[in-house]
Amino acid sequence: MTLATLPPPRSHGGIAVFVAAWDEVAVIGGMLSTALDRYRHDAYRIYVGVYPNDQGTIEAVAAIVAQDDRVRMVIGRATAPRPKRIASIRCGMR
């Protein structure tokens, strides 16, 4: 069997999208809203992983979760290791 001869599925399965978010307060709400508007599928969930010490991102994701049950927030146990700016500087990027 090849891709060309593969028959279409009898029914569509579910889709899970995983998003890792750390210090994304400025963009995560817009990204999730855009994804929700553009995904053309009957059964999907977007799981957003956040750090417990990233309150801004938690609040931004929670606002979307409150509006749409296709988005689920998962708060990890570990805190974010260090601010993005510091990590970028140590890697020689700005």
PDB file of C-alpha atoms in Angstrom:
ATOM      1  CA  MET A   1       0.000   0.000   0.000  1.00  0.00           C
ATOM      2  CA  THR A   2       1.222   3.505  -0.790  1.00  0.00           C
ATOM      3  CA  LEU A   3      -0.002   6.948   0.159  1.00  0.00           C
ATOM      4  CA  ALA A   4      -1.702   7.161  -3.237  1.00  0.00           C
ATOM      5  CA  THR A   5      -3.655   3.939  -2.656  1.00  0.00           C
ATOM      6  CA  LEU A   6      -4.361   4.463   1.046  1.00  0.00           C
ATOM      7  CA  PRO A   7      -8.138   4.724   1.488  1.00  0.00           C
ATOM      8  CA  PRO A   8      -9.546   7.681   3.413  1.00  0.00           C
ATOM      9  CA  PRO A   9     -10.485   7.021   7.034  1.00  0.00           C
ATOM     10  CA  ARG A  10     -14.086   6.081   7.771  1.00  0.00           C
ATOM     11  CA  SER A  11     -14.203   8.760  10.436  1.00  0.00           C
ATOM     12  CA  HIS A  12     -11.899  11.506  11.593  1.00  0.00           C
ATOM     13  CA  GLY A  13     -10.038  10.940  14.814  1.00  0.00           C
ATOM     14  CA  GLY A  14      -9.297  13.563  17.386  1.00  0.00           C
ATOM     15  CA  ILE A  15      -6.305  15.879  17.264  1.00  0.00           C
ATOM     16  CA  ALA A  16      -4.240  17.056  20.233  1.00  0.00           C
ATOM     17  CA  VAL A  17      -2.048  20.136  19.870  1.00  0.00           C
ATOM     18  CA  PHE A  18       0.576  20.751  22.545  1.00  0.00           C
ATOM     19  CA  VAL A  19       1.960  24.243  23.152  1.00  0.00           C
ATOM     20  CA  ALA A  20       4.765  24.947  25.605  1.00  0.00           C
ATOM     21  CA  ALA A  21       4.507  28.493  26.942  1.00  0.00           C
ATOM     22  CA  TRP A  22       7.050  30.354  29.038  1.00  0.00           C
ATOM     23  CA  ASP A  23       6.877  34.135  29.374  1.00  0.00           C
ATOM     24  CA  GLU A  24       4.431  34.355  26.459  1.00  0.00           C
ATOM     25  CA  VAL A  25       1.938  36.773  27.991  1.00  0.00           C
ATOM     26  CA  ALA A  26       2.319  39.211  25.081  1.00  0.00           C
ATOM     27  CA  VAL A  27       1.444  36.698  22.357  1.00  0.00           C
ATOM     28  CA  ILE A  28      -0.265  33.574  23.702  1.00  0.00           C
ATOM     29  CA  GLY A  29      -3.818  34.934  23.728  1.00  0.00           C
ATOM     30  CA  GLY A  30      -3.630  36.049  20.113  1.00  0.00           C
ATOM     31  CA  MET A  31      -1.972  32.828  19.013  1.00  0.00           C
ATOM     32  CA  LEU A  32      -4.642  30.684  20.673  1.00  0.00           C
ATOM     33  CA  SER A  33      -7.497  32.815  19.312  1.00  0.00           C
ATOM     34  CA  THR A  34      -6.056  32.573  15.806  1.00  0.00           C
ATOM     35  CA  ALA A  35      -5.616  28.803  16.097  1.00  0.00           C
ATOM     36  CA  LEU A  36      -9.208  28.398  17.291  1.00  0.00           C
ATOM     37  CA  ASP A  37     -10.469  30.442  14.346  1.00  0.00           C
ATOM     38  CA  ARG A  38      -8.397  28.628  11.728  1.00  0.00           C
ATOM     39  CA  TYR A  39      -8.385  24.942  12.655  1.00  0.00           C
ATOM     40  CA  ARG A  40     -10.999  23.216  10.522  1.00  0.00           C
ATOM     41  CA  HIS A  41     -11.597  19.994  12.403  1.00  0.00           C
ATOM     42  CA  ASP A  42     -14.495  18.678  14.437  1.00  0.00           C
ATOM     43  CA  ALA A  43     -12.558  17.178  17.336  1.00  0.00           C
ATOM     44  CA  TYR A  44      -9.414  18.803  18.661  1.00  0.00           C
ATOM     45  CA  ARG A  45      -7.961  20.106  21.896  1.00  0.00           C
ATOM     46  CA  ILE A  46      -5.136  22.546  22.445  1.00  0.00           C
ATOM     47  CA  TYR A  47      -3.136  21.809  25.598  1.00  0.00           C
ATOM     48  CA  VAL A  48      -1.009  24.711  26.814  1.00  0.00           C
ATOM     49  CA  GLY A  49       1.750  23.898  29.284  1.00  0.00           C
ATOM     50  CA  VAL A  50       2.713  26.775  31.574  1.00  0.00           C
ATOM     51  CA  TYR A  51       5.052  27.293  34.517  1.00  0.00           C
ATOM     52  CA  PRO A  52       3.589  27.965  37.971  1.00  0.00           C
ATOM     53  CA  ASN A  53       5.787  31.049  38.403  1.00  0.00           C
ATOM     54  CA  ASP A  54       4.673  32.662  35.117  1.00  0.00           C
ATOM     55  CA  GLN A  55       1.527  34.406  36.338  1.00  0.00           C
ATOM     56  CA  GLY A  56       1.098  36.618  33.288  1.00  0.00           C
ATOM     57  CA  THR A  57       1.018  33.690  30.886  1.00  0.00           C
ATOM     58  CA  ILE A  58      -1.267  31.729  33.227  1.00  0.00           C
ATOM     59  CA  GLU A  59      -3.755  34.608  33.280  1.00  0.00           C
ATOM     60  CA  ALA A  60      -3.628  35.059  29.493  1.00  0.00           C
ATOM     61  CA  VAL A  61      -4.247  31.350  28.889  1.00  0.00           C
ATOM     62  CA  ALA A  62      -6.964  31.231  31.569  1.00  0.00           C
ATOM     63  CA  ALA A  63      -8.841  33.994  29.738  1.00  0.00           C
ATOM     64  CA  ILE A  64      -8.967  31.847  26.589  1.00  0.00           C
ATOM     65  CA  VAL A  65      -9.813  28.676  28.550  1.00  0.00           C
ATOM     66  CA  ALA A  66     -12.806  30.515  30.048  1.00  0.00           C
ATOM     67  CA  GLN A  67     -14.094  31.271  26.528  1.00  0.00           C
ATOM     68  CA  ASP A  68     -13.463  27.982  24.733  1.00  0.00           C
ATOM     69  CA  ASP A  69     -13.440  24.444  26.111  1.00  0.00           C
ATOM     70  CA  ARG A  70     -11.168  23.226  23.313  1.00  0.00           C
ATOM     71  CA  VAL A  71      -8.243  24.834  25.162  1.00  0.00           C
ATOM     72  CA  ARG A  72      -6.854  23.208  28.296  1.00  0.00           C
ATOM     73  CA  MET A  73      -4.158  24.639  30.530  1.00  0.00           C
ATOM     74  CA  VAL A  74      -1.629  22.349  32.195  1.00  0.00           C
ATOM     75  CA  ILE A  75       0.382  23.956  34.980  1.00  0.00           C
ATOM     76  CA  GLY A  76       3.652  22.132  35.529  1.00  0.00           C
ATOM     77  CA  ARG A  77       5.207  21.427  38.910  1.00  0.00           C
ATOM     78  CA  ALA A  78       8.651  22.873  38.159  1.00  0.00           C
ATOM     79  CA  THR A  79       9.259  26.593  38.050  1.00  0.00           C
ATOM     80  CA  ALA A  80      10.744  28.250  34.981  1.00  0.00           C
ATOM     81  CA  PRO A  81      14.527  27.891  35.157  1.00  0.00           C
ATOM     82  CA  ARG A  82      15.423  31.545  34.463  1.00  0.00           C
ATOM     83  CA  PRO A  83      14.130  34.596  32.608  1.00  0.00           C
ATOM     84  CA  LYS A  84      14.225  34.399  28.801  1.00  0.00           C
ATOM     85  CA  ARG A  85      16.395  37.500  28.559  1.00  0.00           C
ATOM     86  CA  ILE A  86      19.121  35.942  30.682  1.00  0.00           C
ATOM     87  CA  ALA A  87      18.949  32.683  28.735  1.00  0.00           C
ATOM     88  CA  SER A  88      19.227  34.595  25.439  1.00  0.00           C
ATOM     89  CA  ILE A  89      22.205  36.639  26.618  1.00  0.00           C
ATOM     90  CA  ARG A  90      24.037  33.513  27.808  1.00  0.00           C
ATOM     91  CA  CYS A  91      23.526  31.956  24.381  1.00  0.00           C
ATOM     92  CA  GLY A  92      24.892  35.081  22.678  1.00  0.00           C
ATOM     93  CA  MET A  93      21.502  36.089  21.221  1.00  0.00           C
ATOM     94  CA  ARG A  94      19.539  39.281  21.772  1.00  0.00           C
TER      95      ARG A  94
END
